[in-house]
Short mmCIF file of C-alpha atoms in Angstrom, two decimals:
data_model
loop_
_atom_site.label_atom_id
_atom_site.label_comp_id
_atom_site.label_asym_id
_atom_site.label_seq_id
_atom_site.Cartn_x
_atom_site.Cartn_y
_atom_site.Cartn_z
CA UNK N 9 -122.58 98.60 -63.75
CA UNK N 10 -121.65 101.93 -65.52
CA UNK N 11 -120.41 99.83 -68.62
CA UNK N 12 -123.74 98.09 -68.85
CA UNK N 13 -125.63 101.47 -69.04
CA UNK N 14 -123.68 101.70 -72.38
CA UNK N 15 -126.31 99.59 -74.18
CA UNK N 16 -129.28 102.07 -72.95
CA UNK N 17 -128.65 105.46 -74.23
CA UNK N 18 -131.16 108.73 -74.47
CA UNK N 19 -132.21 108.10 -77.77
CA UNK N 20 -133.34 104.54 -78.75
CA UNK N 21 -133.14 105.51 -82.40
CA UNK N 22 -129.37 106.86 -81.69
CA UNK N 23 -128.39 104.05 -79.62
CA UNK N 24 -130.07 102.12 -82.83
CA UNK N 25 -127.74 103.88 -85.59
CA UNK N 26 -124.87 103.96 -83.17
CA UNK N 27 -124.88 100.26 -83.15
CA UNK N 28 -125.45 99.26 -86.65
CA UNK N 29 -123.40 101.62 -88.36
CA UNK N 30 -120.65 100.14 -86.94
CA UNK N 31 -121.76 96.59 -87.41
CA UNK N 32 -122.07 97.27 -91.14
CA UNK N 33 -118.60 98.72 -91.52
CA UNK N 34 -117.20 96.28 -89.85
CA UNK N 35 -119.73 93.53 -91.97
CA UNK N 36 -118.25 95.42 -95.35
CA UNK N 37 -114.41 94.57 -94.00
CA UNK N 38 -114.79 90.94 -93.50
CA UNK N 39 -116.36 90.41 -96.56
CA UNK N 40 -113.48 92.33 -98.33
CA UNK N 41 -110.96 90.20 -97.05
CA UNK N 42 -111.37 87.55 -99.26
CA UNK N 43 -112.42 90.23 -102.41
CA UNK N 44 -109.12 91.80 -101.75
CA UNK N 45 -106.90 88.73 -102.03
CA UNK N 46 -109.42 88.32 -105.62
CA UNK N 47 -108.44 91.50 -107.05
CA UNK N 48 -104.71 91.25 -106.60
CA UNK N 49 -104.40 87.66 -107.75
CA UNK N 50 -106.70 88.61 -110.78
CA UNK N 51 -103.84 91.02 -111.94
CA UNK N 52 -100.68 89.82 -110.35
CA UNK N 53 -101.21 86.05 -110.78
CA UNK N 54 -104.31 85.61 -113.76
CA UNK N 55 -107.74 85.18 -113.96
CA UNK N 56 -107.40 81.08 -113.30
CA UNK N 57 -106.17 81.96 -110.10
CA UNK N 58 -108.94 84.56 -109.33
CA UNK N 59 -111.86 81.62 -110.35
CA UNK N 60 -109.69 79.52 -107.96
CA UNK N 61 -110.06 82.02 -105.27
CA UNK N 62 -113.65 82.23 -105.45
CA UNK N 63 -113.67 78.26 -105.43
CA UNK N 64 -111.65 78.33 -102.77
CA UNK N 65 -113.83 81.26 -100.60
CA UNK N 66 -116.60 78.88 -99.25
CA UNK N 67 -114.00 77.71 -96.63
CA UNK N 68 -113.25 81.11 -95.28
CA UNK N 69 -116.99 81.65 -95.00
CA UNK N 70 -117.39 78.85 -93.39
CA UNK N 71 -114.78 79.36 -90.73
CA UNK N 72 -116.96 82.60 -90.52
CA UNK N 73 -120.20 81.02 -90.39
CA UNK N 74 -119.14 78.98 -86.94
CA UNK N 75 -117.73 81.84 -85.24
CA UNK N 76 -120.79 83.69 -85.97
CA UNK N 77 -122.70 80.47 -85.26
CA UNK N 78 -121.14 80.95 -81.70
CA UNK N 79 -120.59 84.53 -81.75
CA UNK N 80 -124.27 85.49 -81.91
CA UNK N 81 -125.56 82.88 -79.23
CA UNK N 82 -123.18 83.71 -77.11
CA UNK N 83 -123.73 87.64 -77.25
CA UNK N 84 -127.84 86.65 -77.23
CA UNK N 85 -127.13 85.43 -73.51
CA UNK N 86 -125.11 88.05 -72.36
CA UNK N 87 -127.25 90.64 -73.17
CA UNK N 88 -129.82 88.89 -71.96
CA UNK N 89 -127.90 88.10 -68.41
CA UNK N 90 -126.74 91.93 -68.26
CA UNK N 91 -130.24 93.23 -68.63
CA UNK N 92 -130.78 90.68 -65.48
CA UNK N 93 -127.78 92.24 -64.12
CA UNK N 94 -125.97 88.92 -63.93
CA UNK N 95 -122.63 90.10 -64.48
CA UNK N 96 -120.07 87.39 -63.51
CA UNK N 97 -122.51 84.44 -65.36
CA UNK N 98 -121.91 86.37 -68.59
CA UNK N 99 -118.43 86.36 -68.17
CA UNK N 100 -118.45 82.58 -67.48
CA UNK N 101 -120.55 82.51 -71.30
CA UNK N 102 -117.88 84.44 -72.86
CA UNK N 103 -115.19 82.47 -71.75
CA UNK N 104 -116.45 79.07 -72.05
CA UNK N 105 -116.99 80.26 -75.46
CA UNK N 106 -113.69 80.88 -76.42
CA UNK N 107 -112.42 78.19 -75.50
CA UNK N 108 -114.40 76.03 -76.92
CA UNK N 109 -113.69 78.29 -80.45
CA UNK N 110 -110.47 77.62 -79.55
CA UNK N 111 -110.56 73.93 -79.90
CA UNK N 112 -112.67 73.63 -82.88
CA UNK N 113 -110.24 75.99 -85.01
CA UNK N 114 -107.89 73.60 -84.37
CA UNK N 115 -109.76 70.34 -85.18
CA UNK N 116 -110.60 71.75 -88.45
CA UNK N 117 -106.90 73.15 -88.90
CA UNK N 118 -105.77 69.79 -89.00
CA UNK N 119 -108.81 67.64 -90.86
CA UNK N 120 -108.57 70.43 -93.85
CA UNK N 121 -104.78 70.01 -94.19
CA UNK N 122 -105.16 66.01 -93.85
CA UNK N 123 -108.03 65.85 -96.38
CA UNK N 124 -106.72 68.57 -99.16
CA UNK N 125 -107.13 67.56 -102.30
CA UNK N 126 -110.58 65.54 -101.43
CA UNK N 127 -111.43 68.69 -99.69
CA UNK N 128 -110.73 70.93 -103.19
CA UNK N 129 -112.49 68.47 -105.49
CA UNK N 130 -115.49 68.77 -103.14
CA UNK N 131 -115.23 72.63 -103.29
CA UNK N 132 -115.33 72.52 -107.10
CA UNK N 133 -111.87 72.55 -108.12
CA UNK N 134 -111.17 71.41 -111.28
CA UNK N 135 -107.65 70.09 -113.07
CA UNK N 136 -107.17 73.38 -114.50
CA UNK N 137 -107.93 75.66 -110.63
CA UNK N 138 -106.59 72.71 -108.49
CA UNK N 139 -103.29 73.45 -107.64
CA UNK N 140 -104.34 76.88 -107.29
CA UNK N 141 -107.55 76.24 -104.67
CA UNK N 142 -104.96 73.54 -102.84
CA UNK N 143 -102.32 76.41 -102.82
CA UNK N 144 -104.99 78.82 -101.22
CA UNK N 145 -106.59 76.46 -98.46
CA UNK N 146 -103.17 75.16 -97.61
CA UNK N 147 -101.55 78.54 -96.91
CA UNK N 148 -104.66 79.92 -94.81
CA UNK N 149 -105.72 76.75 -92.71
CA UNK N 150 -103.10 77.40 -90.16
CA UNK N 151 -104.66 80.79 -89.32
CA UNK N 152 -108.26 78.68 -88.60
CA UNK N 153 -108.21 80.09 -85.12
CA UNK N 154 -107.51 83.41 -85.72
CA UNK N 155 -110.24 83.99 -88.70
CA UNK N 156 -113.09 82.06 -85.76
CA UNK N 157 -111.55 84.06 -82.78
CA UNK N 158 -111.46 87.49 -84.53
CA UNK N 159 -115.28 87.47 -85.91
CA UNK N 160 -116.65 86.29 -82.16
CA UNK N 161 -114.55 88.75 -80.88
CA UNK N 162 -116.21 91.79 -82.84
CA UNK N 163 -119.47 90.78 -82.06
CA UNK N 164 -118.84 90.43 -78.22
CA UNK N 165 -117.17 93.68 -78.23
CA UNK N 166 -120.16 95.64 -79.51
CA UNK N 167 -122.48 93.51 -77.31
CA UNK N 168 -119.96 94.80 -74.43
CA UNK N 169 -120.90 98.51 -75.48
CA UNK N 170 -117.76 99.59 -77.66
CA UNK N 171 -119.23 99.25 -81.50
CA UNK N 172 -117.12 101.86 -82.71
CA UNK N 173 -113.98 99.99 -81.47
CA UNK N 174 -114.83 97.47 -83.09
CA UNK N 175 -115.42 99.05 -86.30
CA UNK N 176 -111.36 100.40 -85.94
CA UNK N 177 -110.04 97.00 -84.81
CA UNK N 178 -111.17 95.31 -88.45
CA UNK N 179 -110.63 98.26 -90.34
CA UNK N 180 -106.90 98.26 -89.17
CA UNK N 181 -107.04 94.53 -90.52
CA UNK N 182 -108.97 95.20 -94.05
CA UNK N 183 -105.77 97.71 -94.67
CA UNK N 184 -103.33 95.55 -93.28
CA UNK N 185 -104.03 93.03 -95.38
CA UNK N 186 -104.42 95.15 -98.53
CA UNK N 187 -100.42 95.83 -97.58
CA UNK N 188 -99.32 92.88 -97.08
CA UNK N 189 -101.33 91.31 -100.34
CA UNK N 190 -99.73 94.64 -102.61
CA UNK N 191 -96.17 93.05 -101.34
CA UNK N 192 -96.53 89.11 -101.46
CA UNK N 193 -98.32 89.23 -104.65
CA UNK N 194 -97.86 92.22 -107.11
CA UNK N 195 -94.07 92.99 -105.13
CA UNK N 196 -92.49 89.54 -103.88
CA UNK N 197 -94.38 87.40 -106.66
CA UNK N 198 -95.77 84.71 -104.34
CA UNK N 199 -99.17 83.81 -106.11
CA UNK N 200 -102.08 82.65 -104.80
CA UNK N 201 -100.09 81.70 -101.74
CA UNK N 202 -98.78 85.11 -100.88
CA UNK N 203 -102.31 86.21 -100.92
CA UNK N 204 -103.74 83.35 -98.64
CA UNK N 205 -100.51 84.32 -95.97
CA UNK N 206 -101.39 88.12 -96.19
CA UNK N 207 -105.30 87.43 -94.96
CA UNK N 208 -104.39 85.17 -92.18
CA UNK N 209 -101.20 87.28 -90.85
CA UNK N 210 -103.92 90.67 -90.74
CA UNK N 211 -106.25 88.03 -89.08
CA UNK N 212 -103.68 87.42 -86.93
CA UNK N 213 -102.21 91.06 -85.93
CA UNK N 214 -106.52 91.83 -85.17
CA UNK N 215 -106.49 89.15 -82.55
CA UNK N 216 -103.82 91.28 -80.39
CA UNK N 217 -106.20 94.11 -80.47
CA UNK N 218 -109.34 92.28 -79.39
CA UNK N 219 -107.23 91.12 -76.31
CA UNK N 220 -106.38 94.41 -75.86
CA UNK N 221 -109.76 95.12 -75.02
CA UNK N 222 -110.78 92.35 -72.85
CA UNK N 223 -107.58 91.60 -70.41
CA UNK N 224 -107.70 95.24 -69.82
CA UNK N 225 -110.03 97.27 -67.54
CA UNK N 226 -112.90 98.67 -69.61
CA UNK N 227 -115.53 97.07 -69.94
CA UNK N 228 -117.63 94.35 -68.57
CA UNK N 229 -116.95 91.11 -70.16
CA UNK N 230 -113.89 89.34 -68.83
CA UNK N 231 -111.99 86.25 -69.10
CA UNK N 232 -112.53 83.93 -66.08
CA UNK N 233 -112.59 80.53 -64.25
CA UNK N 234 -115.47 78.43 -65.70
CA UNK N 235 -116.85 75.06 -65.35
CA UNK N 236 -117.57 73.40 -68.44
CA UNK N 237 -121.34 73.34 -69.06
CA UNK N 238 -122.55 71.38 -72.24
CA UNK N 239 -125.82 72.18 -71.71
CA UNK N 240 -124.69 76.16 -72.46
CA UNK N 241 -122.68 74.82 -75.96
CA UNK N 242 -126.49 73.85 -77.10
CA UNK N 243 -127.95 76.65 -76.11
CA UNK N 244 -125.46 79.08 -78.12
CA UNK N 245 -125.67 76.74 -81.08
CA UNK N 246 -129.45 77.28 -80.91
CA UNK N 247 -129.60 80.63 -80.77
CA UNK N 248 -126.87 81.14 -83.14
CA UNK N 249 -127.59 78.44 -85.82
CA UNK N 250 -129.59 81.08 -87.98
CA UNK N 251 -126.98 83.73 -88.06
CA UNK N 252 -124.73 81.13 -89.18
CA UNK N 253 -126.75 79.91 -91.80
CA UNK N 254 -127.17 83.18 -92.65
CA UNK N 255 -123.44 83.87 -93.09
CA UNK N 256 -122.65 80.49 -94.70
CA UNK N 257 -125.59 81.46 -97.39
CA UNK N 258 -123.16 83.46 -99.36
CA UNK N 259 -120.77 80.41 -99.33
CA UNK N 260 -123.81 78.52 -100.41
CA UNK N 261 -124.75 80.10 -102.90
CA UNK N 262 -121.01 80.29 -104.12
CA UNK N 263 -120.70 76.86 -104.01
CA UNK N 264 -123.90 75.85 -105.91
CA UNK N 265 -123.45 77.95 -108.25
CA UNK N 266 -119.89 76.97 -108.97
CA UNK N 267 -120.97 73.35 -109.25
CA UNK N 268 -123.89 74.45 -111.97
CA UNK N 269 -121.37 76.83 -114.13
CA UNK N 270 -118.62 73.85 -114.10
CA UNK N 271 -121.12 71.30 -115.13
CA UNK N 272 -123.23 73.29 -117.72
CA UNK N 273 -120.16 76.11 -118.35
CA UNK N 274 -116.54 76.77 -118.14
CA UNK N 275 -114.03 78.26 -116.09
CA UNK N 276 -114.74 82.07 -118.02
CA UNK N 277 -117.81 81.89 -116.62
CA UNK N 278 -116.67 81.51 -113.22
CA UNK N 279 -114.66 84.22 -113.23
CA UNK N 280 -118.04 86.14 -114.25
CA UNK N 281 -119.53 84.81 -110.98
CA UNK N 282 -116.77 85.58 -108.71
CA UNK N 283 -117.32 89.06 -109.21
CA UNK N 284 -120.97 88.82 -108.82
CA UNK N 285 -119.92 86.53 -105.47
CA UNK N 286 -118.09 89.25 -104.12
CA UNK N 287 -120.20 92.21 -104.45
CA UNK N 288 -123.43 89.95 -103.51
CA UNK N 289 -120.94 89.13 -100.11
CA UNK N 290 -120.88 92.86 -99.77
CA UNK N 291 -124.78 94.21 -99.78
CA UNK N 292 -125.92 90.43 -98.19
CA UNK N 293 -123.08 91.96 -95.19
CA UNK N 294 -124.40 95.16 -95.34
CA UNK N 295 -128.16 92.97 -94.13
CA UNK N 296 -126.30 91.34 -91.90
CA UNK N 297 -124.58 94.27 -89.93
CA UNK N 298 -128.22 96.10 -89.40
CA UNK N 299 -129.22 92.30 -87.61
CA UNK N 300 -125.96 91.86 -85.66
CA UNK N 301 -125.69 95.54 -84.67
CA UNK N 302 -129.25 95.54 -83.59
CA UNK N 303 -128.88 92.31 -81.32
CA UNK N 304 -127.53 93.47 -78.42
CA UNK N 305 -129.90 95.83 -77.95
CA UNK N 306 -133.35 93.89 -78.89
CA UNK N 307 -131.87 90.70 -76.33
CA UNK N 308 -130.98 93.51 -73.65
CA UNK N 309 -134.75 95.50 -73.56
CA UNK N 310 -135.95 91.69 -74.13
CA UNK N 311 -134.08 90.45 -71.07
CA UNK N 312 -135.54 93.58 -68.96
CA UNK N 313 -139.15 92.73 -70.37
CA UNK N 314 -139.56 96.20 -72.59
CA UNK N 315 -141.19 94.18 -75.49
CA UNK N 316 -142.23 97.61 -76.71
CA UNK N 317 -138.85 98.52 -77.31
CA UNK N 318 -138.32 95.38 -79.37
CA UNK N 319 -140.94 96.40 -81.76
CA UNK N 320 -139.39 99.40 -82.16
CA UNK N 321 -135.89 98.31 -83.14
CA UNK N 322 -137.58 96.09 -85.49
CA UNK N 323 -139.39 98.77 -87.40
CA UNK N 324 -135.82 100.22 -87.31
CA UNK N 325 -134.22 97.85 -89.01
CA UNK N 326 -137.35 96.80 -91.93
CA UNK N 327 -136.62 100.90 -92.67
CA UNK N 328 -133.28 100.80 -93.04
CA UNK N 329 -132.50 97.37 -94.75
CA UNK N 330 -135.46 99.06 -97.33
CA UNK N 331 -133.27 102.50 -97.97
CA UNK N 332 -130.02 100.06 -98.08
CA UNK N 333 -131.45 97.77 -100.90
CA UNK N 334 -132.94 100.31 -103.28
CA UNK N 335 -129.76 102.02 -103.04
CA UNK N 336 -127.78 98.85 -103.50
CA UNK N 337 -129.52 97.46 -106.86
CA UNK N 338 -129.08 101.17 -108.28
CA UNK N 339 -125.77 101.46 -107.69
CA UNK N 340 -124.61 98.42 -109.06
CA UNK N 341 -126.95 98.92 -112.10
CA UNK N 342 -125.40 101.91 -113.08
CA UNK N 343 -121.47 101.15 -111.84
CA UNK N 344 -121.98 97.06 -113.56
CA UNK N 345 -118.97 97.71 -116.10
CA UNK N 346 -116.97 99.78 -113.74
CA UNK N 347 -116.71 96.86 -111.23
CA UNK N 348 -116.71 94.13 -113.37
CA UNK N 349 -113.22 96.58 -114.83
CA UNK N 350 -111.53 96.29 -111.39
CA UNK N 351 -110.93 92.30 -111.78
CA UNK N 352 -111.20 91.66 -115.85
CA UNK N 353 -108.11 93.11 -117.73
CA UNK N 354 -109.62 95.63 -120.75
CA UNK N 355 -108.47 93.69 -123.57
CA UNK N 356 -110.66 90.46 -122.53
CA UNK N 357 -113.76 92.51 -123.73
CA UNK N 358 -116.21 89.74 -124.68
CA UNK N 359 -115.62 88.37 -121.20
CA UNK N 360 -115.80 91.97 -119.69
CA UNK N 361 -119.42 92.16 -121.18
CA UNK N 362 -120.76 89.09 -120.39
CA UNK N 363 -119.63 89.43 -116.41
CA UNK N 364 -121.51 93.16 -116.89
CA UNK N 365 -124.73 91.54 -118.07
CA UNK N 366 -125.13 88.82 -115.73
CA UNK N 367 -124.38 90.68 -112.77
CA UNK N 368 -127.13 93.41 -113.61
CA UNK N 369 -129.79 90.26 -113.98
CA UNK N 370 -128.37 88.95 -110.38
CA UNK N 371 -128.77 92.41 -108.29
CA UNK N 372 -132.62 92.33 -108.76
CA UNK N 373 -132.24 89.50 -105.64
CA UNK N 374 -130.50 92.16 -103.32
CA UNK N 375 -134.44 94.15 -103.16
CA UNK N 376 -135.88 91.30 -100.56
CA UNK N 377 -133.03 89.62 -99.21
CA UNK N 378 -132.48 92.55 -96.74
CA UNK N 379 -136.00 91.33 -95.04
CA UNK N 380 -135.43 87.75 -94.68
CA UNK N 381 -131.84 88.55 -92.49
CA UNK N 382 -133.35 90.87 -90.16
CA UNK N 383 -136.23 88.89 -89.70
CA UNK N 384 -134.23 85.65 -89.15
CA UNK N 385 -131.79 88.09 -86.47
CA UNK N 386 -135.20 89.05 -85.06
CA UNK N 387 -136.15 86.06 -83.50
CA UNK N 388 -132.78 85.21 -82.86
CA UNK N 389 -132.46 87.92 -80.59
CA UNK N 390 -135.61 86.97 -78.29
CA UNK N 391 -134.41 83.31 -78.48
CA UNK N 392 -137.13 82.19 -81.01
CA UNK N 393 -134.64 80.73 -82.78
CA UNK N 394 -136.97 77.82 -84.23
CA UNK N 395 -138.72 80.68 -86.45
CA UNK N 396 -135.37 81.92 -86.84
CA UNK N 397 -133.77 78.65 -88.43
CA UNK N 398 -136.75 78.58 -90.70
CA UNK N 399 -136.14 81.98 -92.30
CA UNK N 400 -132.20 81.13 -92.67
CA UNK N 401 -132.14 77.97 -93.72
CA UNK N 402 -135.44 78.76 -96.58
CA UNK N 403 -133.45 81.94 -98.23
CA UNK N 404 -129.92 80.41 -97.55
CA UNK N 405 -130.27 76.75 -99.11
CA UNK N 406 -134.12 75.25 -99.56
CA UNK N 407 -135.56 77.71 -102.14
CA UNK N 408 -131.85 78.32 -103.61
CA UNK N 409 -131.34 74.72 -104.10
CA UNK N 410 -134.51 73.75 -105.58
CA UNK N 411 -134.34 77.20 -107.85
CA UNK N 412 -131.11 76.04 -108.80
CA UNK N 413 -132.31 72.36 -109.80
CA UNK N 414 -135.23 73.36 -111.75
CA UNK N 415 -133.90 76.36 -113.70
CA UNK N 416 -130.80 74.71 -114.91
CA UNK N 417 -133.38 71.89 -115.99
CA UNK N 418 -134.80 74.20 -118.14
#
């Protein structure tokens, strides 16, 4: 019972920061994975192999997107069953959970690996990025369940009271994996493969940590005996169907708008978009980790019936996401040829400029998209999560979609 006092603190705004501070950091390290593998194959492989990266990075959100899918319902009923003081039901959640995560890492293991090259010409690749993307997806596949596993098991650590620890636990993996990718592909010379095996072995290593946490004795959520309840599968895909759309929105958008640049471009100009992809991955996080972090603690006051303290958190988090995107569109304005120089080699300067004027045009979206995640995590939280799926699935594929159709028309 101690443990569960961790989500109720003196300070509602401290227990507020305390929560999504770490949420964010950790938010900013998942979305480096893949930006990391980018900037090492731009200049140890080429900048083919970079564009084939970014083709290839809708997968790895995706494997994201379900684990948050589950990650976030799942946490959304634990909260809810420890501000009911139902202990020994949560843990029944939380386990059932996993191993259902379990199973569907592997399912999709094997269907990507059986389906490759169908599964790269749907992502976009072309004859030129092919062998590349197939290189890529092959290599990190295998590591399915440990990409699904680690992202549920960051959330549900926070949502057990230990943020911060979380925070470390992918922060050890971010730099583990910026090792490993320095010696596969700039050391060892192993390509676009070396990268892929230096994200999922990180991925991997994290995984031993998280069960650090929960076979040992802090804590309150445990692995247990559980019967199978399908009825409890719905209910975590309902309440965690916006986050996910949410999360898979930045593999959306990736996706759509390699599909527009290959049919009315080239392969320069998706090397221009990667970069934008990867920095819009980073501030879109940065949304997300003020939602996720705030959760726990909206579904835990909501579960006790302090609606009050709801509202609160809410006004919390329109503040923040506010500060976060003023300072995010200014920054980027000012650093544009600076990051756009980390991936494009100096003497390709027409291609330099070109990435350093679109992606000043593209930052103007970070000023409202800050509003539409929280909102979305909002309802989530209280289990509106019809409202919720509106939100996501408007800003993460309706209005992007039909923007998409009728501007390239034009």
């Amino acid at each position: 019972m101690e443990d569960l006092m961790r989500l109720e603190g003196k300070s509602l705004k401290r227990d507020f920061f305390k929560y999504i501070l770490p949420a964010v950091a950790s938010q900013w390290v998942f979305a480096l994975y893949t930006m990391v593998d980018g900037m090492f194959v731009a200049r140890g492989v080429s900048e083919t192999a970079l564009a084939a990266v970014n083709i290839a990075s809708p997968f790895v959100t995706g494997m994201f997107a379900l684990s948050l899918t589950f990650a976030v319902g799942t946490s959304t009923i634990v909260a809810l069953l420890f501000g009911q003081k139902k202990i020994q039901e949560a843990r029944e959640v939380f386990s059932q959970n996993m191993a259902v995560l379990t199973i569907l890492s592997f399912l999709i293991t094997a269907g990507v690996l059986m389906g490759l090259t169908g599964f790269g010409r749907f992502l976009g690749a072309t004859e030129v990025t092919m062998p590349y993307v197939k290189e890529y997806i092959s290599t990190i596949a295998p590591f399915a369940v440990c990409f699904i596993l680690s992202y549920s098991f960051e959330i549900l650590i926070s949502t057990d009271g230990y943020p911060a620890l979380a925070t470390i636990i992918v922060s050890l993996g971010v730099v583990l994996n910026c090792i490993l990718d320095y010696l596969f592909v700039i050391v060892f010379h192993k390509g676009v493969s070396g990268a892929a095996f230096a994200t999922g072995i990180s991925q991997a290593v994290v995984i031993l940590f998280y069960l650090k946490h929960f076979l040992g004795k802090k804590g309150s959520i445990k692995f247990c005996r559980h019967p199978f309840r399908p009825a409890l599968v719905l209910r975590e895909l309902r309440n965690g169907f916006p986050s996910g759309i949410t999360e898979l929105s930045a593999g959306i958008i990736t996706f759509v708008f390699n599909q527009a640049i290959i049919r009315y471009l080239n392969e320069d100009a998706i090397v221009s978009y990667s970069i934008i992809a990867y920095v819009n991955a980073i501030v879109i996080m940065s949304m997300v980790g003020v939602a996720q972090g705030c959760q726990p603690l909206i579904s835990y006051y909501y579960g006790k019936g302090e609606k009050e303290k709801c509202r609160r958190l809410l006004r919390y988090e329109l503040c923040t996401v506010a500060a976060v995107s003023v300072f995010a569109v200014g920054s980027c304005y000012l650093l544009a040829d600076k990051i756009v120089g980390i991936f494009i080699s100096p003497e390709l300067t027409g291609l330099r400029n070109y990435s350093a004027e679109v992606f000043r045009i593209f930052i103007l979206s970070f000023l409202l998209a800050g509003y539409n995640v929280v909102a979305a995590g909002y309802f989530t939280a209280v289990e509106k999560s019809g409202t919720a799926v509106v939100i996501s699935l408007g800003r993460g594929l309706v209005m992007l979609v039909a923007s998409m159709v009728i501007l390239t028309a034009l």
